[in-house]
XYZ file of C-alpha atoms in Angstrom:
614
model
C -93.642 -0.724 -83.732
C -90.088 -2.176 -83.103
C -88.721 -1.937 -79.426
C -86.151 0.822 -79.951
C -88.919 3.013 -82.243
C -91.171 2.250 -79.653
C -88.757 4.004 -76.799
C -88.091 6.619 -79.300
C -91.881 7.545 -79.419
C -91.967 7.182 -75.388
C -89.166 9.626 -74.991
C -89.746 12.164 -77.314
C -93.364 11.569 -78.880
C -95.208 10.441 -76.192
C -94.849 13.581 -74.043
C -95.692 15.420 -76.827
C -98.810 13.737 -77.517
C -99.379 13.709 -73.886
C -99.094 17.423 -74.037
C -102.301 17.345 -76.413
C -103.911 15.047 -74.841
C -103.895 17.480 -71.529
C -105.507 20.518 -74.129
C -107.280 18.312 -74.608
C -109.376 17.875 -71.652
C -109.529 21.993 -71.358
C -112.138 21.871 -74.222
C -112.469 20.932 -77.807
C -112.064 24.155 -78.878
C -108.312 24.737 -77.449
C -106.952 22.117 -79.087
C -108.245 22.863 -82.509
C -106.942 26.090 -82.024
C -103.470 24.858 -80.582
C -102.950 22.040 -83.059
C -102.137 25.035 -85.648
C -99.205 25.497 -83.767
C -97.455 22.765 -85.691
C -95.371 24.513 -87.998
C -92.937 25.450 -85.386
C -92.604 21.772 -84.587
C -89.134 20.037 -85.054
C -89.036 17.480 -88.017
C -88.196 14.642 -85.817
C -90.863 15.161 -83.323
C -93.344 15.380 -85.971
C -92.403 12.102 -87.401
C -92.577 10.255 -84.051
C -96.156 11.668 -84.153
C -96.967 10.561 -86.932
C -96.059 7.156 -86.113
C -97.718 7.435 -82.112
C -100.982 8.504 -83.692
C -101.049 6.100 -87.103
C -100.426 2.998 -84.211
C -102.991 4.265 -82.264
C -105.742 4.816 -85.002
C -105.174 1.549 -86.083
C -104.471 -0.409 -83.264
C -104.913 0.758 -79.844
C -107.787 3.105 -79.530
C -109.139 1.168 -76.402
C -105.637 3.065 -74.720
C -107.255 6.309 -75.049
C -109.629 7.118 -72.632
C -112.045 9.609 -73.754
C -113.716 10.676 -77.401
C -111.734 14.085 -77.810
C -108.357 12.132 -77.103
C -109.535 10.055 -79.875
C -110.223 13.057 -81.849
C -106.985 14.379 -80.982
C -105.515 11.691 -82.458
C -107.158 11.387 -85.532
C -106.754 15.192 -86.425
C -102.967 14.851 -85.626
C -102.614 12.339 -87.969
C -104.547 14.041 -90.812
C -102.560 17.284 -90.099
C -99.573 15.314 -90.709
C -100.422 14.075 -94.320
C -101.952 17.765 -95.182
C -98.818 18.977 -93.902
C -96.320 16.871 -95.637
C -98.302 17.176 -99.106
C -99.833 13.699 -98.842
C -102.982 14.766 -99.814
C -103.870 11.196 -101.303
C -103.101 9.481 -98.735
C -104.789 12.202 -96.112
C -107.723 11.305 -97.951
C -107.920 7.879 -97.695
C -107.156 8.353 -94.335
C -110.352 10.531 -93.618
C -112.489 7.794 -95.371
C -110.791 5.129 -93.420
C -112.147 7.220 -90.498
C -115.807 7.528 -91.549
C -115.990 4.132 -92.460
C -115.330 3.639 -88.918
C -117.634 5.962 -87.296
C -115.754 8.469 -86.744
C -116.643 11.983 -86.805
C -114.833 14.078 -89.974
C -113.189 16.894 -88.136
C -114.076 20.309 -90.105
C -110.798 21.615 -89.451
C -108.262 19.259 -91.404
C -110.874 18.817 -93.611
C -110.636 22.344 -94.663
C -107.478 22.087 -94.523
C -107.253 19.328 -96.814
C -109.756 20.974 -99.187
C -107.596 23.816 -99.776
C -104.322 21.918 -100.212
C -106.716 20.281 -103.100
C -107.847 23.430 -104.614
C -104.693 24.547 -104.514
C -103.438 21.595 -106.827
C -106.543 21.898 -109.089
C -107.971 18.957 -107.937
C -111.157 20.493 -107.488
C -113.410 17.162 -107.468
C -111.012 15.830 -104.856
C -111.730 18.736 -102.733
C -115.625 18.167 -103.041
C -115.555 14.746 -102.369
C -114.280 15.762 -98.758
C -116.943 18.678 -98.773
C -119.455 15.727 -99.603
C -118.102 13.456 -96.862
C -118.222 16.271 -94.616
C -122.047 17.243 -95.319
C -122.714 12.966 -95.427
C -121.623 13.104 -92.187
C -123.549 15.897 -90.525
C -120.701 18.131 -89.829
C -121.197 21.596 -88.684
C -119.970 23.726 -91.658
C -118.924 26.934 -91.466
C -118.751 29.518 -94.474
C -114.979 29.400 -94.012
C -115.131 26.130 -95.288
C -117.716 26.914 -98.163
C -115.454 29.931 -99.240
C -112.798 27.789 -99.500
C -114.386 25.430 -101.988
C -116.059 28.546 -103.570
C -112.673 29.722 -104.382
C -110.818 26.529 -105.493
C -113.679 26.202 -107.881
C -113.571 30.121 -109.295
C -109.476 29.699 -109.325
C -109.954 26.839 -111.582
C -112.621 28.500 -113.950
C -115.373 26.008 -112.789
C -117.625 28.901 -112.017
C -120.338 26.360 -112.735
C -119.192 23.907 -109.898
C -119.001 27.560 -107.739
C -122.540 28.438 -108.616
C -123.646 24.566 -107.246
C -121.404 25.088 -104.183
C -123.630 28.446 -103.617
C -126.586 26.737 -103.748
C -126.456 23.464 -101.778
C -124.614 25.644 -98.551
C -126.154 24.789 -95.569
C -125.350 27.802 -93.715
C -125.760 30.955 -94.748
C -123.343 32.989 -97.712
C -121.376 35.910 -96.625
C -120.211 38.960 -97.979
C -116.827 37.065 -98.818
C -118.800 34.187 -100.509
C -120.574 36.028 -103.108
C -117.033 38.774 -103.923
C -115.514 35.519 -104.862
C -118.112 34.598 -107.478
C -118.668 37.854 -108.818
C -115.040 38.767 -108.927
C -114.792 35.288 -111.578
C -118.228 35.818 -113.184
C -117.123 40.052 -113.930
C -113.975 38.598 -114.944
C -115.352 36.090 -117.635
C -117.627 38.622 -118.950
C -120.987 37.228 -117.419
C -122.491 40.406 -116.371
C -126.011 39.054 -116.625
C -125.165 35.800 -114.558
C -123.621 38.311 -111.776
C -126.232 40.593 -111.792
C -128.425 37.719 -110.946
C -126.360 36.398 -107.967
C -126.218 40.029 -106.807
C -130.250 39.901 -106.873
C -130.152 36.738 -104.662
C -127.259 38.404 -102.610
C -129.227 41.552 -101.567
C -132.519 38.928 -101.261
C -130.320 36.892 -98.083
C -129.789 40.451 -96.686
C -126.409 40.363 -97.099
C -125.457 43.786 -98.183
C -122.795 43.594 -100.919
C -119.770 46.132 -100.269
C -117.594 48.847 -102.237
C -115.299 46.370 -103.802
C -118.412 44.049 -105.074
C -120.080 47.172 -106.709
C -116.737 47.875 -108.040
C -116.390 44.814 -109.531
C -119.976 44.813 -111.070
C -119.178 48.467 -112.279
C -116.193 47.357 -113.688
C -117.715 44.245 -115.818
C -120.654 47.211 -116.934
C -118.639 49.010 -118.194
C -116.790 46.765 -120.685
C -119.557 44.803 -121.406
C -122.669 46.894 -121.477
C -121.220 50.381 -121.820
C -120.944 53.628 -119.002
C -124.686 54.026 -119.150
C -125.350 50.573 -117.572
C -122.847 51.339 -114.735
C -124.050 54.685 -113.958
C -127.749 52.931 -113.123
C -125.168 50.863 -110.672
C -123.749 53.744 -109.167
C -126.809 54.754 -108.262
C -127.975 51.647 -106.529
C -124.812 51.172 -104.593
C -125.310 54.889 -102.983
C -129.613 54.371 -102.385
C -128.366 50.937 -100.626
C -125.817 53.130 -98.205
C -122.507 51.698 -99.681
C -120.420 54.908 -100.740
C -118.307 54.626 -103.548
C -114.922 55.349 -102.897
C -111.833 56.421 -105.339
C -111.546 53.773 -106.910
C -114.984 53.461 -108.243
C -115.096 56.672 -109.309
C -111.781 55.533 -111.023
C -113.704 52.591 -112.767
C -116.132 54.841 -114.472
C -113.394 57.763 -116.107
C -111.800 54.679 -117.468
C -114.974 53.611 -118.883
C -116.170 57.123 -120.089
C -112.454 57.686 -121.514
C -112.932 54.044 -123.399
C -115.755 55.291 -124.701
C -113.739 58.422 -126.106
C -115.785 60.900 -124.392
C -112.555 62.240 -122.816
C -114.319 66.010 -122.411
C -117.291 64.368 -120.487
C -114.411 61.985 -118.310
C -112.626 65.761 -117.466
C -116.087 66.717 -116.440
C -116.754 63.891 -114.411
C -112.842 64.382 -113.035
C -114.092 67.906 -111.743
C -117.399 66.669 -110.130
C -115.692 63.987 -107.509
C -115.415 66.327 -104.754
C -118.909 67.137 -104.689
C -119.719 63.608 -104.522
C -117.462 63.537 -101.497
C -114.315 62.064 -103.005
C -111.283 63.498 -104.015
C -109.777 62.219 -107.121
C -106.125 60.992 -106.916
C -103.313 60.868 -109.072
C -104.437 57.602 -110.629
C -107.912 59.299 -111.672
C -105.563 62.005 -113.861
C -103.349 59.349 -115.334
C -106.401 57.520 -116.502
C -107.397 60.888 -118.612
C -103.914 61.776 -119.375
C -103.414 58.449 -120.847
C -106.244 58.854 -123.368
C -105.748 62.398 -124.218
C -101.998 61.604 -125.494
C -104.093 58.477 -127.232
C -105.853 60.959 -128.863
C -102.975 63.241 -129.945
C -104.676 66.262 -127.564
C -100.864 67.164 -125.955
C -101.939 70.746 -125.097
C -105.349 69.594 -123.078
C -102.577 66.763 -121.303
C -100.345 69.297 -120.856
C -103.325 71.819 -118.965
C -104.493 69.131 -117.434
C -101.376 68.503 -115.617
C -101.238 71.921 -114.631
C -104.540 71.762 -113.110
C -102.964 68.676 -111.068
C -100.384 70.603 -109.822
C -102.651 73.752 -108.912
C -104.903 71.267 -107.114
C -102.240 69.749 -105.029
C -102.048 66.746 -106.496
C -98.701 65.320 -107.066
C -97.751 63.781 -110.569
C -96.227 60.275 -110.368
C -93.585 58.351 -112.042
C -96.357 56.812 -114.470
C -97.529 60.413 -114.864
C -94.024 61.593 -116.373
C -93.638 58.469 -118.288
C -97.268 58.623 -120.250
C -96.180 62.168 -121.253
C -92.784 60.788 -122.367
C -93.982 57.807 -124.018
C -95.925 59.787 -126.098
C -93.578 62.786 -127.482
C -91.266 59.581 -128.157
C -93.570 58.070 -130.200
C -94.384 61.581 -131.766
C -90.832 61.849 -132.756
C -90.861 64.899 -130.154
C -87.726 63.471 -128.807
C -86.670 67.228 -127.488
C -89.482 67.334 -125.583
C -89.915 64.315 -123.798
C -86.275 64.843 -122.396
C -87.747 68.298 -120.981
C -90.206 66.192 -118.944
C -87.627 63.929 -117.897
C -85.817 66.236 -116.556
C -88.892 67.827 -114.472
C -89.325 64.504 -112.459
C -86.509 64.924 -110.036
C -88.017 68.320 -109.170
C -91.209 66.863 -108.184
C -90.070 63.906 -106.261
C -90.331 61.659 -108.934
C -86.667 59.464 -109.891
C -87.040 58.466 -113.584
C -87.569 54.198 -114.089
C -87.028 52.037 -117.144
C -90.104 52.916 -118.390
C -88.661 56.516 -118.603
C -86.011 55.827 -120.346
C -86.581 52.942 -122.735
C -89.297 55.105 -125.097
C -86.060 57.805 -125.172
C -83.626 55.292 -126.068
C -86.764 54.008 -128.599
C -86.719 57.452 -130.102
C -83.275 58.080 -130.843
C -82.401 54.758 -132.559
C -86.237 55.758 -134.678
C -83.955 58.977 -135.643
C -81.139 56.062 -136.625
C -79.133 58.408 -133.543
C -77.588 55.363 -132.362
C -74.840 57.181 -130.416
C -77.342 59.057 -128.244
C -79.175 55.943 -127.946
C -75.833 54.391 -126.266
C -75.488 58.003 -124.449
C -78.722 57.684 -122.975
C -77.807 54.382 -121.743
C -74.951 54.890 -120.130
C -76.924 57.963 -118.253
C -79.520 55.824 -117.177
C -76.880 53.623 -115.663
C -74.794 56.400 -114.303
C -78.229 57.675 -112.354
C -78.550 54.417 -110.619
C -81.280 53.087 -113.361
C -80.265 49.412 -114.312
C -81.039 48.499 -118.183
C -83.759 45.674 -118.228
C -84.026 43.490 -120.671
C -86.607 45.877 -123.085
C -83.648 48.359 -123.233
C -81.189 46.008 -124.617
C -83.895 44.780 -127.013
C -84.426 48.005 -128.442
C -80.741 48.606 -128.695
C -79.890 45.322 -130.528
C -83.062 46.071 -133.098
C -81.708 49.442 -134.070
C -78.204 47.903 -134.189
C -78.942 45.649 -137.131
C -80.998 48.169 -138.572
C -77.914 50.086 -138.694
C -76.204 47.611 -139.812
C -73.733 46.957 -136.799
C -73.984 43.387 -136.537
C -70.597 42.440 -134.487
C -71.843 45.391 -131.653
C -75.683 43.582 -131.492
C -73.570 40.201 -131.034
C -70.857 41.622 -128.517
C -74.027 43.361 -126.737
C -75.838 39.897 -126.499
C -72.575 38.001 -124.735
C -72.553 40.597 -122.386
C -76.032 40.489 -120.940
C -75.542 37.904 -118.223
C -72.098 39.654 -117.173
C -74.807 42.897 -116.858
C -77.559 40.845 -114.598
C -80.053 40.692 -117.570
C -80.955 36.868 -118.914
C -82.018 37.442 -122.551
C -85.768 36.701 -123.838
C -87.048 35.079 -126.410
C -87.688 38.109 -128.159
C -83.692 38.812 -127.540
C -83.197 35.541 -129.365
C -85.493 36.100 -132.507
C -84.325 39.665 -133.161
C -80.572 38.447 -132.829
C -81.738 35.075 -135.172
C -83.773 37.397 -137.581
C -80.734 40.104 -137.540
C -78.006 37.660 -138.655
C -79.830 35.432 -141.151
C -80.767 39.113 -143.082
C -76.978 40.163 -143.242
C -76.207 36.428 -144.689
C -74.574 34.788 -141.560
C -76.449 31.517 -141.131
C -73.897 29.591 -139.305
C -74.225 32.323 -136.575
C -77.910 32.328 -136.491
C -77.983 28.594 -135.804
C -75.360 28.410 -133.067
C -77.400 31.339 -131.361
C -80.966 29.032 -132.224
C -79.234 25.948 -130.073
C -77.518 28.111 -127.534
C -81.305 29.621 -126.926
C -82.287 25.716 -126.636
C -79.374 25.216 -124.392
C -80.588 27.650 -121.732
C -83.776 26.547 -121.859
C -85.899 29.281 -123.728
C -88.071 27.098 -126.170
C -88.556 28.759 -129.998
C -91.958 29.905 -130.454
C -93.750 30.047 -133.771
C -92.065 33.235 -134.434
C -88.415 31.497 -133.724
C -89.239 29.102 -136.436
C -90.793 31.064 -138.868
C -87.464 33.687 -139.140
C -85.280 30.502 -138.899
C -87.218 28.524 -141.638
C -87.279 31.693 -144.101
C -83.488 32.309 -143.708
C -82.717 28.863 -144.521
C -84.898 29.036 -147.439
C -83.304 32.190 -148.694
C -79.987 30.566 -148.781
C -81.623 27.788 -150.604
C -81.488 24.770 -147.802
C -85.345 23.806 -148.014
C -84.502 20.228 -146.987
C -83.294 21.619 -143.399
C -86.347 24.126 -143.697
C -88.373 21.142 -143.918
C -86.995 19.668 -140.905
C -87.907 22.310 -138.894
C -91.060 22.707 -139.946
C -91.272 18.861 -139.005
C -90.185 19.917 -135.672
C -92.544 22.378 -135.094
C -95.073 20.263 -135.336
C -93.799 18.090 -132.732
C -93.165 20.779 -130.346
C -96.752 20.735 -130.170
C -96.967 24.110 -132.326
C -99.044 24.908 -135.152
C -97.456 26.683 -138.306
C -99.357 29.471 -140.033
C -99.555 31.208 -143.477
C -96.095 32.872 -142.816
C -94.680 29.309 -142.464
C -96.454 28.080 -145.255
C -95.753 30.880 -147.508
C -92.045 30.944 -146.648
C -91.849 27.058 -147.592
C -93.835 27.560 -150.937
C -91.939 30.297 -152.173
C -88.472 28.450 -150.743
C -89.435 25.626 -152.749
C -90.845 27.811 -156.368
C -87.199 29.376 -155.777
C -85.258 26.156 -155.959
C -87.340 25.265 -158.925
C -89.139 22.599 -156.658
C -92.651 24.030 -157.797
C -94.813 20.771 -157.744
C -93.554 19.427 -154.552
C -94.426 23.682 -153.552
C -97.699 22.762 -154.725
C -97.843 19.504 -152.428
C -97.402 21.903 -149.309
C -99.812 24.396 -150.728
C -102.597 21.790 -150.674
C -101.394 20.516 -147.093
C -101.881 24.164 -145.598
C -105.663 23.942 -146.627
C -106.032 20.548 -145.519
C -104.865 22.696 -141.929
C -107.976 24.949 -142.464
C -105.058 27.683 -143.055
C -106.209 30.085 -145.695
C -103.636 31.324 -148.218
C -102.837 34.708 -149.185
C -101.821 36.636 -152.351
C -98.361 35.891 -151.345
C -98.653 32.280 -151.393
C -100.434 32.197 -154.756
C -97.760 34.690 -156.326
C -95.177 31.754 -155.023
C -96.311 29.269 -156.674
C -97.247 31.158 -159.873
C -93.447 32.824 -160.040
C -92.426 28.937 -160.119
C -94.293 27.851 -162.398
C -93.839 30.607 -164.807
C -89.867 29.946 -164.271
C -90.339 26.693 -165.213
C -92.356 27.675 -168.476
C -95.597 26.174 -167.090
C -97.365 29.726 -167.594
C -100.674 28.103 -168.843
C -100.843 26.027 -165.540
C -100.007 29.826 -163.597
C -103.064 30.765 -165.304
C -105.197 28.320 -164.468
C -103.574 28.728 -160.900
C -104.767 32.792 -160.897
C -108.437 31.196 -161.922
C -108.245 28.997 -158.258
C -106.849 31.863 -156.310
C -110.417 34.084 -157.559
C -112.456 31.116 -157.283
C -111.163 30.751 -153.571
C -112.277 34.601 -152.874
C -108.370 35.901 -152.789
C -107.992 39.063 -155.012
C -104.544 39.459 -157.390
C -102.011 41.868 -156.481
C -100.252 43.700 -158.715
C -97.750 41.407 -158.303
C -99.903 38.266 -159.049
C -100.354 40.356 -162.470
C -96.821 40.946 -163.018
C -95.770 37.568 -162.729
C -98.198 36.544 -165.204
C -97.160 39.145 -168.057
C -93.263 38.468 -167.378
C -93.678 34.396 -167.124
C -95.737 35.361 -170.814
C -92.844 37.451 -171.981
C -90.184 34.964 -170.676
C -92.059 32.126 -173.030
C -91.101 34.075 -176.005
C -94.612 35.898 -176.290
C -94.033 39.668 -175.795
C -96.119 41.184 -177.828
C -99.320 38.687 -175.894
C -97.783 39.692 -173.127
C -98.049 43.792 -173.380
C -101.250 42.759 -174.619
C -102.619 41.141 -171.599
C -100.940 44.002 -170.148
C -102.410 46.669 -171.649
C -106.114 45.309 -170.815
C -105.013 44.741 -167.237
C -104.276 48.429 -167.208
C -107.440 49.583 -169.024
C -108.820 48.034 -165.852
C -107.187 49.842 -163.325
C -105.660 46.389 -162.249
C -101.377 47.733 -162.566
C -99.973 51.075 -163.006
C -98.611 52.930 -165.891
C -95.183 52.454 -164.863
C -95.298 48.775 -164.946
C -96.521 48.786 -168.687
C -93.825 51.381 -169.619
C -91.180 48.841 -168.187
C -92.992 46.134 -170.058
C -93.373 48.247 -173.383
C -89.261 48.975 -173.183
C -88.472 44.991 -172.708
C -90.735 44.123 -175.304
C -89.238 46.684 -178.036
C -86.002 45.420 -176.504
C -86.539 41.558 -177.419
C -87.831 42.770 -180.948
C -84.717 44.646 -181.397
C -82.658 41.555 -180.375
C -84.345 39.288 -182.335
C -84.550 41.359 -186.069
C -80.452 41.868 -185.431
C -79.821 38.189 -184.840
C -82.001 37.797 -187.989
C -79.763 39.744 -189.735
């Protein structure tokens, strides 16, 4: 170190270090504890630190007298990296170390393990653990658990599993949670169920939130019957379930859509010793509105309230959510206005399915009413509102107040989504105003909000409807390079963009690239390309077309039909065409109003052609 850096560290550093060097001596164990202390520590002092100890580890350990001060040092240093995020070089460091002799300390390697995990660098993390057990180091679960959860964070429940087994002290409660918790949660019942086997084996008595769990993962993967048979061997083991497992199962039973057997069940928990909560009714209340049974939610509530237990916000807003959706718009604003009375101050959630249900009744104004209520009662608008709003708007037809409502959002607190975007994109290019839809695209790219598949599907179409397929192209182009993959609504759009401009074989060319994607086409796509080809008086190749889309397992419309007949008609063949028709009707295949249309064109074109005979 230079002369001046070397005063700096005397001055300010050096009692500092001294200062651990004096824990030091009280005992191992109060400086490990003490070094923790080091967030509080000044930036400066830290640095000096850094450099005192980094000199001394590599130059000068014959200054320090004993084998903790070296320690000391050594652990102040690693600290330092850990703390400052250089985990790479922290590392290093630590081998450096070994390679020298000396000791890992458990502590900063822990510490350096989870600053690993917490990175995903999960094989960096159990390289230290393997330096640490290379070493001889004493171990503690802490550390394991540590690991243990890096590795079940990551979805390396694999990696977990070999953790588990190669421990060298023994698992705690803790330890296995964490690996059941990611092994319920990836649907491995059976591999949990064995690690609860070798759990109860080490005497290590699992707890209510690991039978939970367990109960949990029965339930969705092996039914209500498998997670009763748990139930009953978490209560002969002495662990008593508590609300929320009792919870776990009505959800189950109620999944199941045994909802009279779940309101059993409901009524049984206090003789089991629990008393069910207001979560354990919304769970039931939930599915019986599912299930269109109003009046059994509606006595169900009142045996709530009889009981004591008070109705939350979620309560009121499953009961409105439903009438909303039931059109019972009345109604649901009868509930609303019960929540104040039972301590309950409506949300959001309370009012967006409202606001949902007037604009469904095309009652815009009381959709706005409602709005400014909401506000009025201290109930800000999220963004859900305003997309519900903005829907209905264009719906309606009122595109300028959907656009003036959209400028105003950030002036209101409320950053428009994606979904914002596509419904304003999707609203414009329907009433014809392109140029508006594309400034809104880039202004969505501007802030940072990158299209999705949807984005580009509603943006390709409209440009395709207003016959630009060569910028449709483009974009589809793009997508691809965004790393997105279009789908049959893409494809489809393109095709029939194409058949419309009268580009049908090059609409052909991007029919065959969609199955080179492994993308199956539908009836729409077919009908695309067969409506182009019949407009370009290729009918025989639309037939042969209709023979590849039945080969390929896709069954006509009566549309694909339809297409045929007129593209026949359009030839100059009507009377082949009715025909065809008739058969196709003999066959159930198109309805009788379709061949009455065809029957009056025909006669029509006879007509026209015996007086221009004439």
């Amino acid at each position: 170190m230079g002369s001046m850096m070397r005063a700096e560290v005397h001055d300010i550093g050096m009692p500092f270090f001294c200062a651990f060097l004096e824990i030091s001596s009280q005992g191992y164990e109060s400086w490990r504890k003490w070094i923790w202390w080091h967030e509080n520590l000044c930036g400066k002092c830290w640095k000096l630190v850094k450099q005192w100890t980094w000199w001394y580890s590599r130059n000068s350990f014959a200054h320090i007298n004993t084998s903790t001060e070296k320690t000391v040092t050594l652990v102040l240093h690693s600290i330092w990296l850990i703390r400052n995020g250089e985990l790479e070089e922290g590392s290093k460091f630590l081998e450096y170390m070994t390679n020298k002799d000396n000791i890992p300390d458990v502590i900063a390697c822990t510490a350096l393990i989870r600053e690993f995990c917490k990175i995903g660098k999960t094989k960096n993390a159990n390289r230290i653990m393997g330096i640490l057990e290379e070493f001889g180091a004493v171990i503690d679960v802490k550390s394991y658990n540590v690991l243990i959860s890096g590795y079940c964070k990551s979805g390396e429940i694999e990696q977990a599993l070999q953790v588990l087994d190669r421990m060298r002290v023994a698992p705690n409660v803790i330890t296995y949670d964490t690996i059941l918790h990611s092994l319920c949660d990836k649907g491995k019942l059976k591999q949990a169920m064995e690690v609860l086997d070798s759990q109860l084996q080490s005497k290590c008595h699992p707890n209510v939130i690991t039978y939970t769990e367990l109960i949990d993962a029965a339930c969705k993967e092996s039914g209500v019957g498998q997670a009763m048979k748990l139930l009953i061997e978490m209560r002969s083991k002495g662990c008593k379930p508590d609300v929320v497992t009792y919870n776990v199962l009505i959800k189950g039973i109620c999944n199941e859509g045994r909802l009279d057997e779940a309101i059993r069940f409901l009524k049984k928990l206090p003789s089991y010793g629990c008393q069910p909560n207001v979560i354990s009714h919304n769970i039931i209340l939930c599915s019986l509105c599912t299930g269109g049974r109003w009046m059994n939610a509606m006595k169900l509530l009142a045996s709530m309230l009889r009981k004591g237990c008070s109705p939350s916000v979620v309560t009121f807003n499953i009961l409105i959510n439903f009438l909303c959706q039931k059109g019972l718009v009345g109604k649901a604003l009868n509930v609303l206005q019960m929540m104040p009375k039972h301590g309950c101050t409506p949300n959001s959630r309370s009012y967006n399915p409202l606001i949902q249900g007037f604009c469904n009744q095309k009652n815009i104004d009381r959709a706005t009413e409602y709005l400014e209520i909401m506000v009025s009662r201290g109930c800000y608008p999220n963004i859900v509102t305003y997309n519900i709003l903005l829907s209905a708007l264009f719906k309606d037809g009122k595109v300028d107040d959907a656009v003036e409502i959209l400028n105003q959002l950030s002036s209101k607190g409320c950053s428009p989504s994606l979904i914002t975007y596509n419904t304003m994109i999707n609203g414009l290019l329907k009433v014809g105003k392109t140029v508006c839809a594309v400034e809104i695209f880039e202004e969505m790219r501007r802030k940072g909000l990158e299209p999705d598949k949807i984005t580009y599907n509603i943006i390709i179409d409209g440009y395709l409807k207003v016959g630009k397929s060569k910028i449709a192209v483009e974009l589809l182009e793009g997508m691809f390079s965004k790393g997105l993959k279009p789908d049959v609504i893409t494809y489809t759009s393109i095709v029939g963009g194409l058949s419309r401009e009268g580009k049908v074989h090059e609409a052909i060319k991007f029919f065959h690239c969609l199955e080179g994607f492994g993308i199956r086409p539908n009836a729409f796509t077919y009908n695309a390309i067969m409506m182009g080809l019949c407009k370009a008086q290729q009918t025989s190749q639309a037939i042969d077309f209709l023979a590849y889309m039945v080969a390929k397992g896709c069954k006509p419309t009566e549309a694909t039909y339809t297409i045929l007949v007129e593209g026949i008609t359009y030839e100059g063949l009507p009377e082949e065409a009715l025909k065809l028709l008739n058969e196709l009707y003999s066959r159930g295949l198109v309805k009788k109003s379709l061949v009455d249309k065809v029957s009056q064109d025909v006669e029509e074109n006879i007509n026209n052609s015996q007086i221009l005979s004439h």
